[in-house]
Structures are given as C-alpha cells and as structure tokens.
mmCIF file of C-alpha atoms in Angstrom:
data_model
loop_
_atom_site.group_PDB
_atom_site.id
_atom_site.type_symbol
_atom_site.label_atom_id
_atom_site.label_comp_id
_atom_site.label_asym_id
_atom_site.label_seq_id
_atom_site.Cartn_x
_atom_site.Cartn_y
_atom_site.Cartn_z
ATOM 1 C CA MET A 1 -227.048 114.233 249.081
ATOM 2 C CA LYS A 2 -224.987 115.658 246.243
ATOM 3 C CA LYS A 3 -222.510 117.063 248.757
ATOM 4 C CA PHE A 4 -222.046 113.621 250.330
ATOM 5 C CA GLY A 5 -221.341 112.049 246.940
ATOM 6 C CA LYS A 6 -218.630 114.610 246.191
ATOM 7 C CA ILE A 7 -216.972 113.949 249.555
ATOM 8 C CA LEU A 8 -216.989 110.181 248.879
ATOM 9 C CA ILE A 9 -215.343 110.634 245.473
ATOM 10 C CA PHE A 10 -212.608 112.877 246.894
ATOM 11 C CA ALA A 11 -212.001 110.340 249.693
ATOM 12 C CA LEU A 12 -211.571 107.495 247.198
ATOM 13 C CA ILE A 13 -209.135 109.538 245.091
ATOM 14 C CA ALA A 14 -207.100 110.396 248.186
ATOM 15 C CA LEU A 15 -207.050 106.731 249.231
ATOM 16 C CA VAL A 16 -205.760 105.628 245.832
ATOM 17 C CA PHE A 17 -203.111 108.351 245.872
ATOM 18 C CA LEU A 18 -201.901 107.404 249.366
ATOM 19 C CA GLY A 19 -201.838 103.707 248.468
ATOM 20 C CA THR A 20 -199.769 104.362 245.350
ATOM 21 C CA PHE A 21 -197.378 106.579 247.279
ATOM 22 C CA PHE A 22 -196.908 103.921 249.971
ATOM 23 C CA TYR A 23 -196.278 101.183 247.382
ATOM 24 C CA LEU A 24 -193.675 103.257 245.542
ATOM 25 C CA PHE A 25 -192.021 104.180 248.834
ATOM 26 C CA LYS A 26 -191.681 100.528 249.813
ATOM 27 C CA ARG A 27 -190.284 99.641 246.396
ATOM 28 C CA SER A 28 -187.644 102.368 246.653
ATOM 29 C CA GLN A 29 -186.277 101.061 249.947
ATOM 30 C CA PRO A 30 -182.973 99.101 249.575
ATOM 31 C CA GLN A 31 -183.401 95.325 249.936
ATOM 32 C CA GLU A 32 -181.091 93.226 252.035
ATOM 33 C CA ILE A 33 -178.707 91.256 249.801
ATOM 34 C CA GLN A 34 -178.847 87.534 250.480
ATOM 35 C CA TYR A 35 -176.475 84.857 249.221
ATOM 36 C CA GLN A 36 -176.652 81.104 248.863
ATOM 37 C CA GLU A 37 -174.538 79.220 251.378
ATOM 38 C CA LEU A 38 -172.458 76.388 249.940
ATOM 39 C CA SER A 39 -170.411 73.686 251.636
ATOM 40 C CA PRO A 40 -167.317 71.898 250.261
ATOM 41 C CA ALA A 41 -167.692 68.168 249.642
ATOM 42 C CA MET A 42 -165.513 65.245 248.674
ATOM 43 C CA GLY A 43 -166.165 63.865 245.215
ATOM 44 C CA ASP A 44 -164.905 62.899 241.772
ATOM 45 C CA ILE A 45 -164.481 65.325 238.880
ATOM 46 C CA SER A 46 -163.923 64.414 235.276
ATOM 47 C CA ARG A 47 -163.644 66.394 232.092
ATOM 48 C CA SER A 48 -164.891 64.665 228.963
ATOM 49 C CA THR A 49 -165.726 65.345 225.352
ATOM 50 C CA VAL A 50 -168.390 63.830 223.121
ATOM 51 C CA VAL A 51 -167.535 62.728 219.578
ATOM 52 C CA THR A 52 -170.180 61.851 217.004
ATOM 53 C CA GLY A 53 -169.614 59.013 214.568
ATOM 54 C CA LYS A 54 -170.825 55.609 213.419
ATOM 55 C CA ILE A 55 -170.520 51.973 214.383
ATOM 56 C CA GLN A 56 -168.888 50.025 211.576
ATOM 57 C CA PRO A 57 -167.394 46.549 211.114
ATOM 58 C CA ARG A 58 -163.613 46.492 211.133
ATOM 59 C CA ASP A 59 -163.512 44.184 208.095
ATOM 60 C CA GLU A 60 -166.001 45.056 205.357
ATOM 61 C CA VAL A 61 -165.271 43.569 201.933
ATOM 62 C CA ASN A 62 -166.779 44.239 198.513
ATOM 63 C CA VAL A 63 -166.921 40.950 196.637
ATOM 64 C CA LYS A 64 -166.267 41.504 192.913
ATOM 65 C CA PRO A 65 -166.263 39.135 189.915
ATOM 66 C CA GLN A 66 -163.105 37.915 188.225
ATOM 67 C CA ILE A 67 -164.660 38.183 184.773
ATOM 68 C CA SER A 68 -167.198 40.369 182.988
ATOM 69 C CA GLY A 69 -170.604 38.945 182.166
ATOM 70 C CA ILE A 70 -174.281 38.819 183.129
ATOM 71 C CA VAL A 71 -175.650 37.672 186.486
ATOM 72 C CA ALA A 72 -177.292 34.322 185.848
ATOM 73 C CA GLU A 73 -178.186 33.350 189.432
ATOM 74 C CA VAL A 74 -177.987 34.921 192.901
ATOM 75 C CA TYR A 75 -177.839 32.412 195.751
ATOM 76 C CA LYS A 76 -177.644 34.765 198.750
ATOM 77 C CA GLU A 77 -179.419 37.879 200.006
ATOM 78 C CA ALA A 78 -178.682 40.638 202.514
ATOM 79 C CA GLY A 79 -178.885 39.500 206.132
ATOM 80 C CA GLN A 80 -177.656 35.953 205.533
ATOM 81 C CA MET A 81 -174.432 34.517 206.884
ATOM 82 C CA VAL A 82 -171.829 33.295 204.415
ATOM 83 C CA GLN A 83 -168.623 31.305 204.813
ATOM 84 C CA GLN A 84 -165.341 31.973 203.069
ATOM 85 C CA ASN A 85 -165.304 30.525 199.512
ATOM 86 C CA GLU A 86 -169.068 29.978 199.592
ATOM 87 C CA VAL A 87 -170.770 30.803 196.278
ATOM 88 C CA ILE A 88 -172.843 33.993 196.271
ATOM 89 C CA ALA A 89 -173.740 34.287 192.580
ATOM 90 C CA LYS A 90 -173.158 32.723 189.185
ATOM 91 C CA LEU A 91 -172.290 34.640 186.016
ATOM 92 C CA LYS A 92 -172.938 33.964 182.368
ATOM 93 C CA VAL A 93 -170.014 34.951 180.216
ATOM 94 C CA ILE A 94 -170.532 37.221 177.217
ATOM 95 C CA PRO A 95 -167.355 36.498 175.217
ATOM 96 C CA ASP A 96 -165.385 39.133 173.384
ATOM 97 C CA MET A 97 -165.903 38.430 169.692
ATOM 98 C CA GLY A 98 -162.281 39.151 168.791
ATOM 99 C CA GLN A 99 -160.953 36.796 171.456
ATOM 100 C CA LEU A 100 -163.561 34.156 170.555
ATOM 101 C CA SER A 101 -162.628 34.268 166.863
ATOM 102 C CA SER A 102 -158.932 34.011 167.682
ATOM 103 C CA ALA A 103 -159.516 31.037 170.010
ATOM 104 C CA GLN A 104 -161.601 29.229 167.417
ATOM 105 C CA SER A 105 -158.924 29.823 164.777
ATOM 106 C CA ARG A 106 -156.275 28.438 167.118
ATOM 107 C CA VAL A 107 -158.338 25.278 167.655
ATOM 108 C CA ARG A 108 -158.717 24.719 163.925
ATOM 109 C CA LEU A 109 -154.996 25.242 163.359
ATOM 110 C CA SER A 110 -154.116 22.838 166.176
ATOM 111 C CA GLU A 111 -156.428 20.206 164.651
ATOM 112 C CA VAL A 112 -154.587 20.498 161.306
ATOM 113 C CA ASN A 113 -151.196 20.188 163.002
ATOM 114 C CA LEU A 114 -152.403 17.246 165.090
ATOM 115 C CA LYS A 115 -153.736 15.416 162.028
ATOM 116 C CA GLN A 116 -150.430 15.886 160.207
ATOM 117 C CA ALA A 117 -148.442 14.773 163.272
ATOM 118 C CA ARG A 118 -150.489 11.574 163.527
ATOM 119 C CA THR A 119 -149.951 10.857 159.824
ATOM 120 C CA ASN A 120 -146.191 11.325 160.243
ATOM 121 C CA TYR A 121 -146.221 9.139 163.334
ATOM 122 C CA ASP A 122 -148.091 6.291 161.640
ATOM 123 C CA ARG A 123 -145.690 6.393 158.663
ATOM 124 C CA GLU A 124 -142.573 6.429 160.863
ATOM 125 C CA LYS A 125 -143.904 3.696 163.131
ATOM 126 C CA ALA A 126 -144.451 1.374 160.152
ATOM 127 C CA LEU A 127 -140.883 1.974 159.021
ATOM 128 C CA PHE A 128 -139.548 1.620 162.556
ATOM 129 C CA ASP A 129 -141.316 -1.743 162.963
ATOM 130 C CA LYS A 130 -139.489 -2.911 159.820
ATOM 131 C CA GLN A 131 -136.249 -1.472 161.269
ATOM 132 C CA LEU A 132 -135.892 0.873 158.321
ATOM 133 C CA VAL A 133 -135.402 3.980 160.503
ATOM 134 C CA SER A 134 -133.303 4.542 163.563
ATOM 135 C CA PRO A 135 -134.808 4.840 167.066
ATOM 136 C CA GLU A 136 -133.654 8.462 167.237
ATOM 137 C CA GLU A 137 -135.674 9.382 164.138
ATOM 138 C CA PHE A 138 -138.764 7.620 165.477
ATOM 139 C CA GLU A 139 -138.494 9.379 168.874
ATOM 140 C CA LYS A 140 -138.483 12.778 167.142
ATOM 141 C CA VAL A 141 -141.749 11.963 165.344
ATOM 142 C CA GLN A 142 -143.225 10.582 168.556
ATOM 143 C CA GLN A 143 -142.282 13.796 170.414
ATOM 144 C CA ALA A 144 -143.845 15.922 167.656
ATOM 145 C CA LEU A 145 -147.129 13.994 168.026
ATOM 146 C CA ARG A 146 -147.244 14.516 171.829
ATOM 147 C CA GLN A 147 -146.526 18.215 171.342
ATOM 148 C CA ALA A 148 -149.325 18.538 168.753
ATOM 149 C CA GLU A 149 -151.774 16.781 171.100
ATOM 150 C CA GLU A 150 -150.856 19.130 173.959
ATOM 151 C CA GLU A 151 -151.249 22.233 171.774
ATOM 152 C CA HIS A 152 -154.648 20.995 170.636
ATOM 153 C CA ALA A 153 -155.759 20.437 174.253
ATOM 154 C CA ILE A 154 -154.578 23.902 175.259
ATOM 155 C CA ALA A 155 -156.367 25.485 172.292
ATOM 156 C CA LYS A 156 -159.634 23.753 173.238
ATOM 157 C CA GLU A 157 -159.286 24.796 176.880
ATOM 158 C CA THR A 158 -158.613 28.399 175.866
ATOM 159 C CA LEU A 159 -161.729 28.376 173.671
ATOM 160 C CA GLU A 160 -163.836 27.052 176.571
ATOM 161 C CA ILE A 161 -162.530 29.759 178.895
ATOM 162 C CA VAL A 162 -163.212 32.529 176.367
ATOM 163 C CA ARG A 163 -166.644 31.152 175.483
ATOM 164 C CA ASP A 164 -167.873 29.795 178.842
ATOM 165 C CA GLY A 165 -165.615 31.401 181.422
ATOM 166 C CA VAL A 166 -164.354 28.030 182.649
ATOM 167 C CA SER A 167 -162.677 24.974 181.166
ATOM 168 C CA SER A 168 -163.942 21.419 181.579
ATOM 169 C CA ALA A 169 -160.615 20.485 183.145
ATOM 170 C CA ASN A 170 -160.923 23.076 185.950
ATOM 171 C CA LYS A 171 -164.612 23.371 186.822
ATOM 172 C CA SER A 172 -163.951 23.570 190.577
ATOM 173 C CA GLY A 173 -162.102 26.849 190.090
ATOM 174 C CA SER A 174 -164.709 28.369 187.815
ATOM 175 C CA THR A 175 -164.458 32.139 187.459
ATOM 176 C CA THR A 176 -168.169 32.268 186.677
ATOM 177 C CA LEU A 177 -168.888 31.434 190.320
ATOM 178 C CA VAL A 178 -168.532 34.495 192.557
ATOM 179 C CA ARG A 179 -167.344 33.372 195.994
ATOM 180 C CA SER A 180 -167.122 35.234 199.280
ATOM 181 C CA THR A 181 -163.571 36.113 200.260
ATOM 182 C CA ILE A 182 -164.341 36.213 204.009
ATOM 183 C CA SER A 183 -166.796 34.674 206.469
ATOM 184 C CA GLY A 184 -169.424 37.024 207.828
ATOM 185 C CA LEU A 185 -172.795 38.678 207.354
ATOM 186 C CA ILE A 186 -173.962 39.831 203.924
ATOM 187 C CA LEU A 187 -174.784 43.528 204.304
ATOM 188 C CA ASP A 188 -175.875 44.198 200.747
ATOM 189 C CA VAL A 189 -176.375 42.459 197.394
ATOM 190 C CA PRO A 190 -176.695 45.368 194.940
ATOM 191 C CA VAL A 191 -177.106 43.230 191.785
ATOM 192 C CA LYS A 192 -180.026 41.247 190.375
ATOM 193 C CA VAL A 193 -180.330 38.453 187.856
ATOM 194 C CA GLY A 194 -179.770 39.910 184.390
ATOM 195 C CA ASN A 195 -177.483 42.753 185.499
ATOM 196 C CA SER A 196 -174.282 43.221 183.534
ATOM 197 C CA VAL A 197 -171.120 43.177 185.644
ATOM 198 C CA ILE A 198 -167.470 43.865 184.925
ATOM 199 C CA ASN A 199 -164.313 42.715 186.637
ATOM 200 C CA SER A 200 -161.861 45.027 188.340
ATOM 201 C CA ASN A 201 -159.097 46.355 186.113
ATOM 202 C CA THR A 202 -156.797 49.325 185.605
ATOM 203 C CA PHE A 203 -159.587 51.609 184.413
ATOM 204 C CA ASN A 204 -162.407 50.851 186.882
ATOM 205 C CA ASP A 205 -163.087 49.283 190.277
ATOM 206 C CA GLY A 206 -165.412 46.610 188.931
ATOM 207 C CA THR A 207 -168.988 45.752 189.909
ATOM 208 C CA THR A 208 -169.724 44.852 193.525
ATOM 209 C CA ILE A 209 -171.682 41.605 193.733
ATOM 210 C CA ALA A 210 -172.051 41.657 197.514
ATOM 211 C CA THR A 211 -170.747 43.428 200.618
ATOM 212 C CA VAL A 212 -169.711 41.070 203.420
ATOM 213 C CA ALA A 213 -168.583 42.052 206.927
ATOM 214 C CA ASN A 214 -167.561 40.401 210.178
ATOM 215 C CA MET A 215 -170.145 41.850 212.591
ATOM 216 C CA ASN A 216 -168.416 40.273 215.594
ATOM 217 C CA ASP A 217 -165.553 42.769 215.307
ATOM 218 C CA LEU A 218 -166.885 46.336 215.393
ATOM 219 C CA ILE A 219 -165.284 49.760 215.740
ATOM 220 C CA PHE A 220 -166.492 53.283 216.416
ATOM 221 C CA ASP A 221 -165.385 55.720 213.706
ATOM 222 C CA GLY A 222 -165.668 59.462 214.385
ATOM 223 C CA ASN A 223 -163.940 62.840 214.136
ATOM 224 C CA ILE A 224 -162.648 65.108 216.900
ATOM 225 C CA ASP A 225 -161.709 68.782 216.761
ATOM 226 C CA GLU A 226 -158.051 69.790 216.758
ATOM 227 C CA THR A 227 -158.504 71.709 220.039
ATOM 228 C CA GLU A 228 -159.080 68.428 221.901
ATOM 229 C CA VAL A 229 -157.077 65.861 219.954
ATOM 230 C CA GLY A 230 -153.883 66.786 221.829
ATOM 231 C CA ARG A 231 -155.336 65.349 225.046
ATOM 232 C CA LEU A 232 -156.025 61.948 223.533
ATOM 233 C CA HIS A 233 -153.793 58.893 223.606
ATOM 234 C CA ILE A 234 -154.164 55.289 222.541
ATOM 235 C CA GLY A 235 -155.911 53.144 225.128
ATOM 236 C CA LEU A 236 -158.208 55.815 226.593
ATOM 237 C CA PRO A 237 -161.527 54.335 227.790
ATOM 238 C CA VAL A 238 -164.533 55.372 225.722
ATOM 239 C CA ARG A 239 -168.233 55.076 226.500
ATOM 240 C CA ILE A 240 -170.387 54.499 223.410
ATOM 241 C CA SER A 241 -174.096 55.286 223.237
ATOM 242 C CA VAL A 242 -176.136 54.374 220.164
ATOM 243 C CA GLY A 243 -179.119 56.491 219.216
ATOM 244 C CA ALA A 244 -181.102 53.514 217.922
ATOM 245 C CA LEU A 245 -180.650 51.667 221.239
ATOM 246 C CA GLN A 246 -182.229 53.823 223.924
ATOM 247 C CA ASP A 247 -180.860 53.680 227.467
ATOM 248 C CA PHE A 248 -178.026 51.403 226.390
ATOM 249 C CA SER A 249 -174.304 52.073 226.225
ATOM 250 C CA PHE A 250 -171.169 49.959 226.138
ATOM 251 C CA ASP A 251 -167.430 50.256 226.588
ATOM 252 C CA ALA A 252 -164.744 50.789 223.972
ATOM 253 C CA ALA A 253 -161.025 51.571 223.880
ATOM 254 C CA LEU A 254 -159.351 54.192 221.705
ATOM 255 C CA GLU A 255 -157.050 52.440 219.229
ATOM 256 C CA TYR A 256 -156.372 54.938 216.423
ATOM 257 C CA ILE A 257 -155.804 58.694 216.110
ATOM 258 C CA SER A 258 -155.236 60.018 212.604
ATOM 259 C CA PRO A 259 -151.909 61.823 212.144
ATOM 260 C CA LYS A 260 -153.481 64.084 209.511
ATOM 261 C CA ALA A 261 -156.461 66.441 209.757
ATOM 262 C CA THR A 262 -159.296 66.827 207.289
ATOM 263 C CA GLU A 263 -161.053 70.159 206.859
ATOM 264 C CA SER A 264 -164.822 70.285 207.305
ATOM 265 C CA GLY A 265 -166.758 73.540 207.444
ATOM 266 C CA GLY A 266 -163.615 75.511 208.203
ATOM 267 C CA ALA A 267 -162.637 73.267 211.132
ATOM 268 C CA ASN A 268 -159.757 70.796 211.242
ATOM 269 C CA LEU A 269 -160.953 67.365 212.322
ATOM 270 C CA PHE A 270 -158.956 64.244 213.147
ATOM 271 C CA GLU A 271 -160.367 60.770 212.615
ATOM 272 C CA ILE A 272 -160.402 58.464 215.623
ATOM 273 C CA LYS A 273 -161.327 54.800 215.973
ATOM 274 C CA ALA A 274 -162.205 52.774 219.046
ATOM 275 C CA SER A 275 -162.628 49.006 219.365
ATOM 276 C CA VAL A 276 -166.139 48.189 220.572
ATOM 277 C CA SER A 277 -167.160 45.455 223.001
ATOM 278 C CA VAL A 278 -170.815 44.548 222.393
ATOM 279 C CA PRO A 279 -172.669 41.896 224.435
ATOM 280 C CA ASP A 280 -173.894 38.888 222.443
ATOM 281 C CA SER A 281 -177.475 39.686 223.453
ATOM 282 C CA VAL A 282 -177.401 43.038 221.602
ATOM 283 C CA THR A 283 -177.761 43.320 217.824
ATOM 284 C CA ILE A 284 -175.736 46.122 216.248
ATOM 285 C CA ARG A 285 -176.283 47.068 212.615
ATOM 286 C CA SER A 286 -173.578 48.538 210.422
ATOM 287 C CA GLY A 287 -173.806 52.313 210.138
ATOM 288 C CA TYR A 288 -175.619 53.015 213.427
ATOM 289 C CA SER A 289 -175.083 56.633 214.516
ATOM 290 C CA ALA A 290 -173.334 56.796 217.868
ATOM 291 C CA ASN A 291 -171.783 59.188 220.380
ATOM 292 C CA ALA A 292 -168.497 58.450 222.084
ATOM 293 C CA GLU A 293 -167.821 60.044 225.470
ATOM 294 C CA ILE A 294 -164.082 60.231 226.076
ATOM 295 C CA VAL A 295 -162.778 61.131 229.534
ATOM 296 C CA LEU A 296 -159.912 63.590 228.952
ATOM 297 C CA GLN A 297 -159.023 64.238 232.626
ATOM 298 C CA GLN A 298 -160.229 62.802 235.918
ATOM 299 C CA VAL A 299 -159.554 63.192 239.641
ATOM 300 C CA LYS A 300 -161.135 61.125 242.407
ATOM 301 C CA ASN A 301 -161.969 61.769 246.061
ATOM 302 C CA VAL A 302 -160.959 65.442 246.059
ATOM 303 C CA LEU A 303 -162.399 68.519 247.779
ATOM 304 C CA THR A 304 -164.940 70.229 245.515
ATOM 305 C CA ILE A 305 -167.331 73.175 245.551
ATOM 306 C CA PRO A 306 -169.747 74.530 242.942
ATOM 307 C CA GLU A 307 -167.805 76.640 240.440
ATOM 308 C CA SER A 308 -170.331 79.461 240.863
ATOM 309 C CA ALA A 309 -168.701 80.250 244.246
ATOM 310 C CA ILE A 310 -165.307 81.040 242.706
ATOM 311 C CA GLN A 311 -164.290 84.688 242.217
ATOM 312 C CA TYR A 312 -161.429 85.929 240.043
ATOM 313 C CA ASP A 313 -158.909 88.699 240.559
ATOM 314 C CA GLY A 314 -156.420 88.633 237.707
ATOM 315 C CA ASP A 315 -154.569 85.340 237.976
ATOM 316 C CA LYS A 316 -155.859 84.723 241.504
ATOM 317 C CA THR A 317 -158.958 82.813 242.524
ATOM 318 C CA TYR A 318 -160.746 83.292 245.833
ATOM 319 C CA VAL A 319 -163.948 82.591 247.718
ATOM 320 C CA PHE A 320 -165.757 84.239 250.597
ATOM 321 C CA VAL A 321 -165.771 82.057 253.701
ATOM 322 C CA LYS A 322 -168.279 82.688 256.486
ATOM 323 C CA GLU A 323 -166.656 83.580 259.807
ATOM 324 C CA ALA A 324 -169.021 84.520 262.619
ATOM 325 C CA ASP A 325 -171.635 86.749 260.927
ATOM 326 C CA GLU A 326 -169.600 87.979 257.983
ATOM 327 C CA TYR A 327 -167.881 86.648 254.870
ATOM 328 C CA VAL A 328 -164.108 86.895 254.624
ATOM 329 C CA ARG A 329 -162.109 86.610 251.403
ATOM 330 C CA ARG A 330 -159.962 83.505 251.199
ATOM 331 C CA ASP A 331 -157.538 82.796 248.332
ATOM 332 C CA VAL A 332 -157.791 79.230 247.003
ATOM 333 C CA GLN A 333 -155.905 77.084 244.508
ATOM 334 C CA THR A 334 -158.235 75.377 242.044
ATOM 335 C CA GLY A 335 -157.800 72.299 239.897
ATOM 336 C CA LEU A 336 -159.952 70.405 237.443
ATOM 337 C CA SER A 337 -163.442 71.621 236.612
ATOM 338 C CA ASP A 338 -166.322 69.843 234.909
ATOM 339 C CA GLY A 339 -168.288 73.047 234.346
ATOM 340 C CA VAL A 340 -170.430 72.553 237.474
ATOM 341 C CA ASN A 341 -168.041 71.661 240.283
ATOM 342 C CA ILE A 342 -164.376 72.530 240.641
ATOM 343 C CA GLU A 343 -161.497 70.930 242.539
ATOM 344 C CA ILE A 344 -160.027 72.862 245.474
ATOM 345 C CA LYS A 345 -156.376 72.000 246.030
ATOM 346 C CA SER A 346 -155.702 74.393 248.937
ATOM 347 C CA GLY A 347 -157.207 77.297 250.879
ATOM 348 C CA LEU A 348 -160.451 75.606 251.939
ATOM 349 C CA GLU A 349 -161.432 72.817 254.307
ATOM 350 C CA MET A 350 -164.374 70.557 254.933
ATOM 351 C CA GLY A 351 -167.043 71.990 257.219
ATOM 352 C CA GLN A 352 -166.547 75.613 256.166
ATOM 353 C CA THR A 353 -169.378 77.637 254.652
ATOM 354 C CA VAL A 354 -168.776 79.454 251.398
ATOM 355 C CA ARG A 355 -170.762 82.313 249.948
ATOM 356 C CA GLY A 356 -172.478 81.354 246.726
ATOM 357 C CA PRO A 357 -174.391 83.337 244.116
ATOM 358 C CA GLN A 358 -176.767 86.087 245.159
ATOM 359 C CA ILE A 359 -180.372 85.097 245.847
ATOM 360 C CA ILE A 360 -182.640 87.177 243.621
ATOM 361 C CA SER A 361 -185.893 87.862 245.428
ATOM 362 C CA SER A 362 -188.987 89.197 243.698
ATOM 363 C CA LYS A 363 -190.285 92.491 245.051
#
C-alpha cells in the first residue's frame, strides 16, 4: 500500500512537470503577426482649435453720478430693464462748507447791490418824470438796476446748486437724479440707500451707481495662443458652446483679433472677439463661460484613411497596399489631418485594402 502511494506521488509530479514544459514550449513558439485591414473612404476633414472665454455684452456701461453726495433713493434693481435717461437713483447733496459759505456771501452782497440799485432807480425816475434829468442818464440807472437783479438771481441759483445740487429754475436737469445713459438690462446696482458716492474727476473714477448692458448684442471674448493666431482671419465661422447650457451651441463670426499679445503663464496670448447670434428663446447671462471652436482648415469630399495606416521614411509617406496575399509598399501624398483621419491626395484609390496597425493578441 505504501509502495502504491509513492508511485502515485511520483506520477503526479511527472504530470505537472510535463504540463509546465508543454505550456512553456507553446509560449515560446513565434506567433503569426496579424494586421488590421483598412479601406479608403470619401469624407470631410477639418482642423479646428478650441478657445476658452466668456460671453459678454458688447455695450456695458457703468452709470456714475455727476455730483458727490449720499444715496437718498434707489428706484431700480439688478435684472430690471431700463430706458435711456430713465432715473435709477436719487442723491442727497452734502455741500462743501467753503463753497456754501462763499455762495451765501455772494447772495448777501447781491442783495445789498440790488437794494442800492433800486434806490438809485427810484430817485432818478422821480427826477426823470419832472424832466430834470436827460433820458440818457435815466437809461444808465435803469440798466444798472437790471444788472443788479440778474446778479442777484444768479447768486441765488448758485447757492441752490451748491446746497441742493439743483436750482429751482432747472429742476428737469437735476444732477441729483442719476439717469441711465443707455437702454438695456441692469446687471448690477452696487450701492444702497445711505451710501456715500463721489463723481468722476481727475483723481478717481467715481462711484458706480449701476451697470447697464444691451443683452441683445453679445460677443464672445477669449484668448488664443500665438502658435495658432496666424491661421485666423476676420469673418471665420465660430461655434460657441456654453457650459451652463448643456447640449446647446450657436453660431458666431470672428470680428476682432488683437494686434498685440499679452503674456500669461509664460505664453503669449492674443485676444479675439466674435459676434454671437443667440435665439430669442435662449437666455444668456453676462459672464457665462464658453468654448469657441474655430475651424482653421477644411476640405470636403476627399479620399481619406485612418492616420494610423501612414508610415514615414524621412520626408516620404507611404502605406502598405494588399495585392494578392501580400502587402506592397505604396508611396502616397497626404494632405490635411484631423488627428484621426488624413487626406490622401495621390497614390491610393477607392476599393484598395491598406494594412493598418498590428493586432495584438493575448497568448
């Protein structure tokens, strides 16, 4: 019984050894090389680039006050439409004390001059009625009175403007009322009632009361690398896709290419702009991130094959064409490539079979 067990163990060991030897022998045998077979086809090839950027209104205006003061009332809010010259906010003027004091002093002085002019006029008129003075002398006094009245009116108007920001004689053109300079959509109202605001001057840009834009006239604004800008020209068709609007894209046309580059991260980028055509049924918000696909080159209805079939020998390109049961080298002239398929200008015809990449089989 023990002898039989030993024989069985030796038999199993021999079987494992023979099986391993046979497996390694089969693995060491050379495998037949197989290739994919590809056929030329007629098709279109285009080469494009994708530029990232934003959708922005062409006309976006910051509405600023004409005077400094405090926001007394705000009549509009972001998201509302506004017409040109429509009032957005009202300001309360905080007068400059120096200017206010000077205006008040001018009013008092004009009142004194006016009182004296009236006294002179009354005296001269009494004498003129008695024909004791000449008409020329009376006209001089009369002219002095009119001049004093005008100076008094101007002094009062100046005081009103300094104190209130508007005169009673010109309320319709009040500088305390901040009006929109264009018609459009209010994108932002960054001020609140009680905020101090200043007008634009030599030393600062002034406080923005509201940002208004015409959202019916939009552009795509992006940057393209210097390696591709040389292929662009005004009028190129552009396809815009917006990240916030899934499965939706629309057409645009390239209208601006910056003549000067800006450096960003060591790369030279050129700004480009494209006019956007958006259907009325789609709502686009200012600042949406977008991608613009620009077709740089395109050929239609040409002979193409997968680029993986092309072989290179220096400056020459060739493929292997199947003739009978073997592949024969055939020089070809290539054209435009999109990275997947390539144009064949000469050297290949429809109906021929071309050797493609090697088929890798698992052993």
